[in-house]
XYZ file of C-alpha atoms in Angstrom:
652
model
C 2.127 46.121 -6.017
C 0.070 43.820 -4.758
C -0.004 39.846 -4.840
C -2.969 39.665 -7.027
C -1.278 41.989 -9.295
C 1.673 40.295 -9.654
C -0.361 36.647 -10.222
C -1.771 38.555 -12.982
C 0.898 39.829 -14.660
C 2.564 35.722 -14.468
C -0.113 34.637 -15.756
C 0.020 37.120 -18.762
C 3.560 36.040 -19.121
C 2.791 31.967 -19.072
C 0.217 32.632 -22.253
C 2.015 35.020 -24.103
C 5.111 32.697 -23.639
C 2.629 29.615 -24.721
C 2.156 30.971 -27.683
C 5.191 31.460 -28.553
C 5.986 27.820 -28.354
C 2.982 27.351 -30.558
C 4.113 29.468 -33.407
C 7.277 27.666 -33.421
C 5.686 24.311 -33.713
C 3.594 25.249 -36.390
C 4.152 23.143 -39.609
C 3.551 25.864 -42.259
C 5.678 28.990 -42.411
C 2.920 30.733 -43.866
C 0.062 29.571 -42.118
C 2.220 31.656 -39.078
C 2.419 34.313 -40.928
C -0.975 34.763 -41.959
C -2.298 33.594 -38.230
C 0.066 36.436 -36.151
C 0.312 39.982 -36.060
C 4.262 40.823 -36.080
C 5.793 43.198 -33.880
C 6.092 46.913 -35.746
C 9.477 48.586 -35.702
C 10.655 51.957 -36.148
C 11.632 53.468 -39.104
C 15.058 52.502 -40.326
C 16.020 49.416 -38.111
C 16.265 45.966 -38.381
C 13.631 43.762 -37.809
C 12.847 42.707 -34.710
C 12.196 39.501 -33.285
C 9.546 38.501 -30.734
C 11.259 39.058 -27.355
C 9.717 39.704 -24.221
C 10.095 44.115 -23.618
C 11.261 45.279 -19.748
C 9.222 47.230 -17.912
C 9.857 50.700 -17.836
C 11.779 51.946 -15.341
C 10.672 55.339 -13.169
C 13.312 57.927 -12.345
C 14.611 55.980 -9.001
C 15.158 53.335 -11.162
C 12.448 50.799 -10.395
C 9.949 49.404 -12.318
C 6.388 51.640 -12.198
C 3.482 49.447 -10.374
C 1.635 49.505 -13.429
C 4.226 48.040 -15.799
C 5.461 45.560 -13.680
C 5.718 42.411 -15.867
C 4.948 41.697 -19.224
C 2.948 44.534 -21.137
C -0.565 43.443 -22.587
C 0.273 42.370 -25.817
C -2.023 44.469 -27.865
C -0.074 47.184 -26.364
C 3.466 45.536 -26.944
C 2.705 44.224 -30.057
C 3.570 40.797 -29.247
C 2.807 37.951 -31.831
C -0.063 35.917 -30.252
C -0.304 33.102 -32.664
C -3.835 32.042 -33.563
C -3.304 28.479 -32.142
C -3.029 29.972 -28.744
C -6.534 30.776 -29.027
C -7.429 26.766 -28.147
C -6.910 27.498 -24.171
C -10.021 29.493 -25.165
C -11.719 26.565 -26.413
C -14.440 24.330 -24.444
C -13.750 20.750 -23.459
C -16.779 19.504 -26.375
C -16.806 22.489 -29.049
C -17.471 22.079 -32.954
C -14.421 21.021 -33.866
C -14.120 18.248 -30.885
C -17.542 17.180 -32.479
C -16.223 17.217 -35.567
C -13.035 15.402 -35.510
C -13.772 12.788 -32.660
C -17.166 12.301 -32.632
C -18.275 11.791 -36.236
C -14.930 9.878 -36.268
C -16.442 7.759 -33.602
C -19.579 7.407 -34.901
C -18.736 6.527 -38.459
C -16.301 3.975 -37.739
C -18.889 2.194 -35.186
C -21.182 2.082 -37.747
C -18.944 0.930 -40.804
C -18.050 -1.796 -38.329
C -21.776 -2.361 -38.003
C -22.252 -2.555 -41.526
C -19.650 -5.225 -42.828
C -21.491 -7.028 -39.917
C -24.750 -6.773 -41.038
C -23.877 -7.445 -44.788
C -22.003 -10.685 -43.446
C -25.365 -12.016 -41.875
C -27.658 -10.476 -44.917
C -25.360 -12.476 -47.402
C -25.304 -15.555 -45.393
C -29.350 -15.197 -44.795
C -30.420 -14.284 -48.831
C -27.304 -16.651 -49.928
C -25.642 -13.927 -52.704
C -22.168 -15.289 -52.078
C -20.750 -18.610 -50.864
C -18.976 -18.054 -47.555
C -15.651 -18.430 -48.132
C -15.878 -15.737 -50.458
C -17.809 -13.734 -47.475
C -15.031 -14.266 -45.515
C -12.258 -13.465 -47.997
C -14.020 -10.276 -49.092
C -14.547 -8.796 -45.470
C -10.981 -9.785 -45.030
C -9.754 -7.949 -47.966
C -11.996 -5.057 -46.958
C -10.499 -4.638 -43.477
C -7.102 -4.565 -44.687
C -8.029 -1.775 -47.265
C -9.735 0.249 -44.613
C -6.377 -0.362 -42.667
C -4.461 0.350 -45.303
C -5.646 3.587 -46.178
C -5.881 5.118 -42.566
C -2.113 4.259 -42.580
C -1.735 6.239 -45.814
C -4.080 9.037 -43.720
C -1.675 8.967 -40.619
C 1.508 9.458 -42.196
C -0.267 12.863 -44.124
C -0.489 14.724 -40.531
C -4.213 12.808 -39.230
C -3.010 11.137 -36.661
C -5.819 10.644 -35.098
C -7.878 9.850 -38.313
C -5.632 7.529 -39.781
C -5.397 5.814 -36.281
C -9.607 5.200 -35.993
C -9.512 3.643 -39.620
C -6.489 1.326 -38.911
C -8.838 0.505 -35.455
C -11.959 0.018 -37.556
C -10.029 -2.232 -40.785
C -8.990 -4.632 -37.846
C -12.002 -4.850 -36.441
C -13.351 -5.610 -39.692
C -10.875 -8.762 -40.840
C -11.933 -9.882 -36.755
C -15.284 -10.191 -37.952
C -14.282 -12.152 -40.980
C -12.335 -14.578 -39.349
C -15.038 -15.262 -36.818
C -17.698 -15.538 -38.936
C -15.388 -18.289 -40.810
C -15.381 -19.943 -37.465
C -18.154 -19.957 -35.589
C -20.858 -19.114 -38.173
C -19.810 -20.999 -41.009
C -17.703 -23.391 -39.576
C -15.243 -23.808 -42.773
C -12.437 -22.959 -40.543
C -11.041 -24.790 -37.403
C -10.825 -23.275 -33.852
C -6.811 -23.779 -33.853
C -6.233 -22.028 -36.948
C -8.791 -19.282 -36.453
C -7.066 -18.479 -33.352
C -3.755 -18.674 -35.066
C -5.496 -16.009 -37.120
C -6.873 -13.327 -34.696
C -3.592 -14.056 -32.969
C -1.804 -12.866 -36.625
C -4.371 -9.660 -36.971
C -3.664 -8.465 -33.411
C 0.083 -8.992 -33.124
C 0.094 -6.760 -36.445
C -2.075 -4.416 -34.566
C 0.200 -4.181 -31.995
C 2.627 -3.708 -34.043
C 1.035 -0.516 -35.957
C 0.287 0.760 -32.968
C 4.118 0.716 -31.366
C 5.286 1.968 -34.480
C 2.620 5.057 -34.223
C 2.496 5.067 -30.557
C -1.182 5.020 -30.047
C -2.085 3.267 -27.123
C -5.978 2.845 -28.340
C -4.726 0.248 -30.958
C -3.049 -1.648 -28.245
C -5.512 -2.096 -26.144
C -7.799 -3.384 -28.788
C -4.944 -5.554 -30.199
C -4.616 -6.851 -26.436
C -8.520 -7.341 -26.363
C -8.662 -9.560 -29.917
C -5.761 -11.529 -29.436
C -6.382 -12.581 -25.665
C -10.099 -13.149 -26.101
C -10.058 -15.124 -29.351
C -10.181 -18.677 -27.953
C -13.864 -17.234 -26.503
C -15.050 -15.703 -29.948
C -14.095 -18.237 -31.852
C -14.630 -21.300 -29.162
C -12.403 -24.104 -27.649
C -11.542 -27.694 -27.623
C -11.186 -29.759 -24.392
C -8.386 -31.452 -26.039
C -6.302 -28.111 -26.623
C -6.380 -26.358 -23.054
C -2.648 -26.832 -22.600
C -1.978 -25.207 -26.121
C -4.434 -22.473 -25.265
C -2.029 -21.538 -21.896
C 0.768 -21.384 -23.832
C -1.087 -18.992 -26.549
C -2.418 -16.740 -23.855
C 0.798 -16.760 -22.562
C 2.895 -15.477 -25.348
C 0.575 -12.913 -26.461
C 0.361 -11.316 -23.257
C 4.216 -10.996 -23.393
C 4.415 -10.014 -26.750
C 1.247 -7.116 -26.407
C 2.496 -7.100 -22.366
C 6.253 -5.506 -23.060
C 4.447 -3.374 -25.918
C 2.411 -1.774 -23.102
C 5.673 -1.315 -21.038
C 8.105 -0.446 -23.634
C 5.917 2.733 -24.449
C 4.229 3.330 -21.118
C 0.485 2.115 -21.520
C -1.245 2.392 -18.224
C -4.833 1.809 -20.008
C -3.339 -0.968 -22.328
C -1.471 -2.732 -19.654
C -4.520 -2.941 -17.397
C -6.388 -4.213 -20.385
C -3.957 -7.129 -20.976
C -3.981 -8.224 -17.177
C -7.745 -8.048 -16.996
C -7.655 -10.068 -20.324
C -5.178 -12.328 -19.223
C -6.704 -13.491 -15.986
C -9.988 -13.289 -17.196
C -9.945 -15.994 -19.416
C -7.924 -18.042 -17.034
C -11.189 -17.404 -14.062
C -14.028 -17.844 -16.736
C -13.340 -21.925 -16.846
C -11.798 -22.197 -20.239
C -8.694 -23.675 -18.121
C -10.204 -25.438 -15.413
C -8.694 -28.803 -17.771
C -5.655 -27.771 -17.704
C -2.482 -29.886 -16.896
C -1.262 -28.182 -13.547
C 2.235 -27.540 -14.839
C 0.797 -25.387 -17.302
C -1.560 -23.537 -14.600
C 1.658 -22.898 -12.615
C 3.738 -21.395 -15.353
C 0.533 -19.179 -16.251
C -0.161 -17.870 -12.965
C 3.625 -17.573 -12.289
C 4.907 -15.366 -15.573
C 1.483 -13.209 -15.035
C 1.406 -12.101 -11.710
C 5.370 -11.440 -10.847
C 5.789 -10.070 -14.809
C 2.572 -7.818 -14.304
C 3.148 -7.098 -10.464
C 6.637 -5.690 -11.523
C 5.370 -3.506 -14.450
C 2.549 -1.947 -11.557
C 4.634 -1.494 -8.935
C 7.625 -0.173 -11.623
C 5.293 2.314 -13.155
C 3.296 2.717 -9.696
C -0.698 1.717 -12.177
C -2.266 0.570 -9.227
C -5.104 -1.034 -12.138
C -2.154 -3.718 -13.429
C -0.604 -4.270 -9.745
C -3.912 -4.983 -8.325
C -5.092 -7.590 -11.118
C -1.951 -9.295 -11.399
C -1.372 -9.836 -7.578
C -4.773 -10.838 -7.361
C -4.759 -12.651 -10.473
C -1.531 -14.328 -9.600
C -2.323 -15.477 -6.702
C -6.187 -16.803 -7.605
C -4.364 -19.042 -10.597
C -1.556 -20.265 -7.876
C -4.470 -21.588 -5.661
C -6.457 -23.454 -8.699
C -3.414 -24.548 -9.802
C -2.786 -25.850 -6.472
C -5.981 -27.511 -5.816
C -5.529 -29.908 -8.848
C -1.853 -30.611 -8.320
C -0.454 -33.747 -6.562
C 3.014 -32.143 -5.621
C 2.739 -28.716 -3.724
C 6.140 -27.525 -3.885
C 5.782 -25.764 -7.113
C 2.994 -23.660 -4.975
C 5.400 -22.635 -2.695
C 7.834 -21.640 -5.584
C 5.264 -20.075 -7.612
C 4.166 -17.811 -4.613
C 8.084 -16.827 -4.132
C 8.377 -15.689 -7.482
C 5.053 -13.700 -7.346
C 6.654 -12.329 -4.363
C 9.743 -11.189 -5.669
C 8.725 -8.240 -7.444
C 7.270 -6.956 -3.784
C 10.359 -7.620 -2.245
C 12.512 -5.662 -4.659
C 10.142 -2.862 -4.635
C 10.426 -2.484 -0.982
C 14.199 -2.830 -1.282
C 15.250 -0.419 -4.326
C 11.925 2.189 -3.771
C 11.906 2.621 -0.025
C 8.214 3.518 -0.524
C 6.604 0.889 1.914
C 6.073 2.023 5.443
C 7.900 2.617 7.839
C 10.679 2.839 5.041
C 10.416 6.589 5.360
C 8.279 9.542 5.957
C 4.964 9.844 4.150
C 4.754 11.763 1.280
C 3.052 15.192 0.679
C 1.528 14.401 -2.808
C -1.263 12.122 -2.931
C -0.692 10.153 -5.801
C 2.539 9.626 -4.358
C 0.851 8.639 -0.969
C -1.644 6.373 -2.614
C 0.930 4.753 -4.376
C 2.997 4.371 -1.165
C -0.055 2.610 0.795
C -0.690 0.315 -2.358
C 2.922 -0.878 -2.240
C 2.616 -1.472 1.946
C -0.340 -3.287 0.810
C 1.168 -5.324 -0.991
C 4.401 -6.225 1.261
C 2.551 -6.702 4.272
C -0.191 -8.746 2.569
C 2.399 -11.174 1.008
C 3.328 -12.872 4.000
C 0.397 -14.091 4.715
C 0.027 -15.684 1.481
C 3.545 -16.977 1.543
C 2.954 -18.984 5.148
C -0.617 -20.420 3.152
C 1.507 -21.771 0.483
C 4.204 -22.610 2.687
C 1.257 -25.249 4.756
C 0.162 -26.840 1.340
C 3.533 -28.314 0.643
C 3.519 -30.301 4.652
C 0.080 -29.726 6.336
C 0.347 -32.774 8.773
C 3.377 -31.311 9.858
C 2.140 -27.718 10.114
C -0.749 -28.913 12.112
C 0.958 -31.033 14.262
C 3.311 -27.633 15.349
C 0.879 -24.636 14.281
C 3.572 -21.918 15.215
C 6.086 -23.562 12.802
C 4.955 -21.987 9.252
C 4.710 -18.522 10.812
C 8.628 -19.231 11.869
C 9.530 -20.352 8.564
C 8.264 -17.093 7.398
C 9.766 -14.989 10.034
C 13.396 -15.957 9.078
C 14.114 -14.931 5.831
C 12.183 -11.641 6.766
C 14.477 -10.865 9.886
C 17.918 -11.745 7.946
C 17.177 -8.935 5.716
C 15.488 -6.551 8.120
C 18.605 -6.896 10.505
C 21.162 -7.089 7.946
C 20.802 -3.043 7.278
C 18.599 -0.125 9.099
C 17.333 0.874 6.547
C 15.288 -2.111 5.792
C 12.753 -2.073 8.671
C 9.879 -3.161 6.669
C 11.170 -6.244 6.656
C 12.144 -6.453 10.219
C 8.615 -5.440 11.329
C 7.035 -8.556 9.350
C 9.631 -10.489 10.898
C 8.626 -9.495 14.333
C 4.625 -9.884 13.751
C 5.605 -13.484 12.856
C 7.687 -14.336 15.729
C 4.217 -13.204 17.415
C 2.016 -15.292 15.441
C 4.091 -17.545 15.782
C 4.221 -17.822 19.443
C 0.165 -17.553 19.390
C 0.006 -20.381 17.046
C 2.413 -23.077 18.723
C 1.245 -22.504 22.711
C -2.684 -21.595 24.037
C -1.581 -20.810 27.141
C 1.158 -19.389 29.858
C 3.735 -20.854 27.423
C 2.922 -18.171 24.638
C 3.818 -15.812 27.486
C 6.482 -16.734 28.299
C 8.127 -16.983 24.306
C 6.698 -13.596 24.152
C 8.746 -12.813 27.337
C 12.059 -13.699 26.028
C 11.444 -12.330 22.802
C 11.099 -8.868 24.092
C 14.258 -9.415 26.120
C 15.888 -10.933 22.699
C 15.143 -7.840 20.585
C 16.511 -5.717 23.471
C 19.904 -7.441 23.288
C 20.242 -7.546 19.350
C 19.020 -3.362 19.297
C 22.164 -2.916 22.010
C 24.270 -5.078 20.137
C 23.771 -3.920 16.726
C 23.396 -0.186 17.582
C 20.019 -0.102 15.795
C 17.165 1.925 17.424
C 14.342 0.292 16.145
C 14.490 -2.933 18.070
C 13.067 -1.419 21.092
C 9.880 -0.905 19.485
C 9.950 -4.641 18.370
C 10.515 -5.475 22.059
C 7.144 -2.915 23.225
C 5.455 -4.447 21.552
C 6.042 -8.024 21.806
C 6.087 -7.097 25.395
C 2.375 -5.307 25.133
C 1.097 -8.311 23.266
C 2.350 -10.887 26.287
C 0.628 -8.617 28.762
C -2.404 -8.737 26.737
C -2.407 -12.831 26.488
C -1.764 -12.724 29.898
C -4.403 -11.140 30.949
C -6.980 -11.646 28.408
C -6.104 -15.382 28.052
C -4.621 -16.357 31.029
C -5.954 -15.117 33.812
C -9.577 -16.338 32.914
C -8.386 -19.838 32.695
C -6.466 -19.400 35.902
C -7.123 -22.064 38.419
C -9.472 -21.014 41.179
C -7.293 -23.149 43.647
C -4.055 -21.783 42.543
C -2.022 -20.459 45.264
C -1.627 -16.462 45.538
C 2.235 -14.552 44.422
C 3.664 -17.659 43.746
C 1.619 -19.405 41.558
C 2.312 -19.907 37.800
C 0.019 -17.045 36.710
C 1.633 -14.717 39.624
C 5.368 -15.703 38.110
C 4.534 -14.574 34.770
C 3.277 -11.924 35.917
C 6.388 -11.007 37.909
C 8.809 -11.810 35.222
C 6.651 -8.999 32.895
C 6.866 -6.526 35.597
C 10.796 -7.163 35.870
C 10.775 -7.453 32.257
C 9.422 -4.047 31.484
C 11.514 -2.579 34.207
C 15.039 -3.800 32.520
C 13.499 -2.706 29.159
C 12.992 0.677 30.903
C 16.673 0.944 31.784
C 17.728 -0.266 29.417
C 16.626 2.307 26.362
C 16.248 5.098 29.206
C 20.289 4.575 29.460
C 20.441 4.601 25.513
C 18.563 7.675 25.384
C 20.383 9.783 27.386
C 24.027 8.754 25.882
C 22.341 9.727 22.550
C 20.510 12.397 23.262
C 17.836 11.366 20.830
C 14.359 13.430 20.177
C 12.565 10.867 18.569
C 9.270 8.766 20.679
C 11.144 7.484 23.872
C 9.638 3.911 24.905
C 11.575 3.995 28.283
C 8.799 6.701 30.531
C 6.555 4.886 28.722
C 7.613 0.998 30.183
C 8.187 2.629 34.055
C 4.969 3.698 33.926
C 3.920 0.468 32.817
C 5.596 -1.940 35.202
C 4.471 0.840 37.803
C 0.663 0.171 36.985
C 0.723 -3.562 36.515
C 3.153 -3.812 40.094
C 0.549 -1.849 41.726
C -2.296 -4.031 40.121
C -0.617 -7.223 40.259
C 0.133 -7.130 44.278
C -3.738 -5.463 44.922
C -4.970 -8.620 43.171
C -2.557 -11.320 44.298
C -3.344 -10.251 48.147
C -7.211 -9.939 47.871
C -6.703 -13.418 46.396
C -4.287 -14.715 49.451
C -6.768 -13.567 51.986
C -9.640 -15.182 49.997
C -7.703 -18.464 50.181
C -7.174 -18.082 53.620
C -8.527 -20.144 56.490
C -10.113 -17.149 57.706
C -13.729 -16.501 57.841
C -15.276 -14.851 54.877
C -15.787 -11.454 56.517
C -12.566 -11.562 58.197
C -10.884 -12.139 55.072
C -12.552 -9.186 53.231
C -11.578 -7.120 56.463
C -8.189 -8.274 56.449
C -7.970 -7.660 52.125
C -9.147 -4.708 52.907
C -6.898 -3.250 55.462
C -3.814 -4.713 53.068
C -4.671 -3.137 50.219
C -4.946 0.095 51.807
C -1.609 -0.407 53.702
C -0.126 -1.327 50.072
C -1.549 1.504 48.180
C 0.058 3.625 51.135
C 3.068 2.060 50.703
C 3.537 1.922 47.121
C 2.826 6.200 47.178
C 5.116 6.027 49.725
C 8.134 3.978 47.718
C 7.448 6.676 45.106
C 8.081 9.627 46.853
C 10.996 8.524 47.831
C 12.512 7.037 44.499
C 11.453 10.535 43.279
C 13.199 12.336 45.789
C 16.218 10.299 45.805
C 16.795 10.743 42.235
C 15.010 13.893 41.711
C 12.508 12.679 39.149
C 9.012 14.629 39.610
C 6.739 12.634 37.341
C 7.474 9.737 40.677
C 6.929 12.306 43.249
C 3.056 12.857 40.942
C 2.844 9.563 40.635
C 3.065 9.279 44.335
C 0.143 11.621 44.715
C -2.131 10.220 42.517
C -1.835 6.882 44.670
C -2.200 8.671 47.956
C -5.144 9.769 47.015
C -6.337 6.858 45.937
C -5.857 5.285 48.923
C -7.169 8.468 50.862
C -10.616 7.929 49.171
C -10.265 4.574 50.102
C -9.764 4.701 53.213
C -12.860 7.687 53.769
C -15.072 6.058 52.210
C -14.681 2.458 52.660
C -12.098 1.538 55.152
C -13.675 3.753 57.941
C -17.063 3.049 57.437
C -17.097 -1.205 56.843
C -14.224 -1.833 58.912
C -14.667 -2.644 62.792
C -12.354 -0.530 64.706
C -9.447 -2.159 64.842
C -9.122 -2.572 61.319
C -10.142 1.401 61.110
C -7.662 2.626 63.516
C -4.750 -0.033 61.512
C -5.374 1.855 58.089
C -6.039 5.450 59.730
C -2.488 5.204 61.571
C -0.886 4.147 58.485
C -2.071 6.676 56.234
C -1.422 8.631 58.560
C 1.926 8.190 59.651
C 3.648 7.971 55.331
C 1.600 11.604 55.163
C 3.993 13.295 57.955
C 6.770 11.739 56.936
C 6.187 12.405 52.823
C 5.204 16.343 54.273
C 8.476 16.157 56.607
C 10.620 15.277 53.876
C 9.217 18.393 51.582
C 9.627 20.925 54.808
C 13.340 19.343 54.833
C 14.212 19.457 51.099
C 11.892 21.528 49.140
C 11.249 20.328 45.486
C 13.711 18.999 44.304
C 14.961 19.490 40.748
């Protein structure tokens, strides 16, 4: 049977098998009995129960292609329960019309209503408006009232919109009393909303529907707006906000609310960036921006909502800065960004999701919520070495690479302390970088970077880690980089060729990336590991930049020279070719000594750069004693490199 056929008959089996669990479910035992058609029996025996029949089986014993799988149930006689039928249904039919829409619709517009009678009664003056008030509060709660009567007699979702729409209702009441009639305070209005929505909340953790949350989280959060503030209050407003978005905040985590949770960060730091706290007292601002972002950061990252990680890391951090900018002691900055902090560290410690903790997964919600965590980690640091200048910035400009060090340390303790926590070891080694950067503009940042490559060297052979050597590429990649890009600009034209200071450092990185190259090639081979290898990779580069380094240094020595201008050139010349020659020449016969071939290549590739050399510029500017100097030495290294092949062979 084919593959096709086979998908087929699964399929049959996953609906027939679906409806099964739908039958049991089913609240009524005769509403199942009138919706299915029971399986007939023969004659004499018991009843049977719905069970799935085997295929029947052909002579040899096997199952016959056609009846492979489950049997069509109008054949069987299976019981296919009428409720099954809803896999047939569209996404908007008549009954989704019917139950949620005209829902939606009439509880919008009963909303409107109690509204609009709230402004008609105010404008044609039928009723005094306390009594406005009271009324659309007594309303509300009836409305309420009865869709909790409705939700407990099997519509859930009924009895859930009229709870919704009594709410809303007593919200209108109370801010009408407060901002259109004015009988009732700000403070105790608030105090009021805050009442309705906690209740809300309530109703809705007790029912577990996470629409009511959201909208509790929406009236309780936003109330100072509705209902309006007082200059004199701001403090008492933080502390409001604060304890309804824990109250509604572990609501939203105790039963799982992605939408709700995002609702109560957005709420939570939206009010804090639309001014209303801009008078705050700065302790206050610091304890709001602290609680919010590290208690919503760990709920995101926990429950991997990228909506509530992103607002309250964001959030956090935007409060911590306005805080900040009205404070007159900056410590609590630095403490404040810790704490935010600490739910980014723990993730990356417990989850091993941030890169390069461990391979990348194949789903890609699981990959997107892998890159939001690295986000995250690697984006803190930054933010921790900004808060880290506020509390000292004379002292922080005075030594620029110190606040990247401060950073780096507490990074590298726990990125070295285990293997497994190399996340933390590669922001450690980015800020020994910055670091370096920061503190020295010019051969000095070199050099740091220098013995920081040798340092991680050591430490990977002394700790038996293998990651280390990477640290110590690239630190090493990045001081060839400021050497060259940085450096040699700003080189002094006067500055004496091979051993001036630019020519050392440039040594020392040569012999650096040659030990580095021993080094791990050495570790390598005693562990026989497959992984990425950095040690070909470091040969070839002290190869390139020795064969670079030397072509430049003795253009620039002849160019220094006493000699006349032409002769000089001539004379460059002729050396460069001779040390092209000779450098081909060196690695033919490392690569024969110790039987490496990628030298012996290497060796050709730089013979025949200095063959097309000397064609087509040494023998045609040269005069002839300068032509016959770099014709005899090419020359001569070509018989004795083809000698030693005649004599040996290739080597292996």
């Amino acid at each position: 049977m084919s593959d096709d056929d086979r998908l087929s008959r699964l399929e049959h089996r996953l609906e027939v098998l679906e409806g099964l669990v739908r039958q049991l479910l089913a609240q009524a035992a005769e509403a199942r009995a009138s919706d299915v058609t029971t399986v007939p029996r023969v004659r004499g025996s018991a009843p049977q129960e719905p069970h799935l029949v085997p295929p029947p089986q052909t002579p040899s014993g096997t199952p016959s292609g056609s009846e492979i799988g489950m049997a069509p149930a109008r054949d069987a006689g299976y019981p296919i329960p009428a409720a099954s039928r809803e896999f047939r249904t569209p996404l908007v039919s008549e009954q989704w019309l019917g139950q949620r829409g005209l829902l939606a619709v009439g509880v919008i517009f009963v909303i409107l209503a109690a509204g609009y009678l709230l402004k008609l009664s105010f404008d044609r003056g039928w009723v005094s408006p306390v009594v406005r008030c009271i009324g659309g509060t007594i309303i509300g709660a009836a409305v309420a009232l009865l869709g909790w009567r409705l939700h407990g007699r099997g519509t859930r979702t009924y009895g859930a919109a009229l709870i919704g729409c009594g709410a809303a209702i007593v919200y209108l009441a109370v801010w009408a009393a407060a901002r259109l009639y004015q009988f009732l305070a700000p403070t105790p209005a608030i105090g009021a909303l805050a009442l309705v929505s906690l209740s809300l909340a309530a109703i809705a953790l007790a029912i577990d529907v996470q629409a009511l949350g959201a909208a509790a989280a929406l009236g309780a959060l936003f109330a100072p707006v509705l209902v309006g503030r007082e200059t004199g209050s701001v403090n008492l407003l933080l502390v409001y906000l604060g304890a309804m978005a824990a109250a509604l905040g572990w609501v939203a985590a105790y039963r799982r609310w992605r939408i709700a949770a995002s609702v109560i960060a957005l709420a939570y730091f939206g009010v804090a960036s639309s001014g209303i706290v801009k008078a705050a007292d700065p302790a206050g601002l610091y304890l709001y921006a602290i609680l919010g972002g590290a208690l919503g950061l760990y709920v995101g990252l926990r429950e991997r909502w990228a909506e509530t990680r992103l607002l309250s890391f964001g959030g956090g951090w935007s409060v911590l800065a306005a805080a900040n900018d009205i404070a007159t002691s900056r410590w609590p900055t630095l403490l404040g960004g810790v704490v935010i902090t600490a739910p980014v560290w723990w993730r990356a410690l417990t989850a091993g999701a941030v890169w390069p903790g461990r391979p990348s997964p194949v789903d890609r919600s699981e990959r997107s919520a892998a890159l939001g965590e690295s986000f995250y980690f690697f984006a803190s640091p930054i933010l921790l070495g900004w808060a880290l200048y506020q509390v000292a910035p004379r002292t922080f400009d005075a030594d620029r690479g110190l606040a990247p060090l401060l950073v780096a340390v507490p990074y590298l303790m726990v990125g070295l302390s285990r293997a497994g926590r190399l996340p933390f070891a590669v922001v450690g080694a980015v800020a020994l970088v910055v670091a370096a950067f920061r503190q020295w503009p010019g051969l000095e940042a070199t050099w740091a970077l220098l013995v920081g490559a040798g340092l991680w060297a050591m430490l990977d052979r002394s700790l038996g880690r293998f990651d280390g050597r990477w640290y110590a590429v690239g630190t090493l990649t990045v001081a060839l980089w400021h050497l060259l890009v940085y450096d040699l600009p700003s080189r002094p034209s006067t500055e004496a060729a091979f051993v001036g200071a630019w020519a050392g450092s440039l040594w020392w990185a040569i012999v650096t990336g040659a030990v580095l190259a021993t080094i791990f090639s050495d570790q390598e081979a005693s562990v026989g590991s497959r992984e990425a290898r950095p040690g070909p990779i470091l040969w070839v580069l002290a190869g390139v930049l020795l064969l670079g380094g030397v072509t430049g240094e003795l253009t620039r020595a002849f160019r220094l020279s006493e000699l006349a201008r032409s002769t000089a050139d001539l004379a460059g010349g002729l050396s460069v070719s001779a040390w092209w020659i000779c450098f081909a020449a060196g690695c033919f016969f490392a690569g024969f000594r110790r039987g490496v071939q990628p030298l012996r290549i290497a060796g050709f590739l730089v013979a025949g750069l200095a063959l097309l050399k000397v064609v087509f510029v040494d023998l045609s500017e040269l005069d002839a004693l300068y032509r016959v100097g770099s014709a005899f030495i090419l020359g001569v290294v070509s018989l004795a490199v083809a000698y030693a092949y005649h004599r040996t062979g290739v080597p292996e």
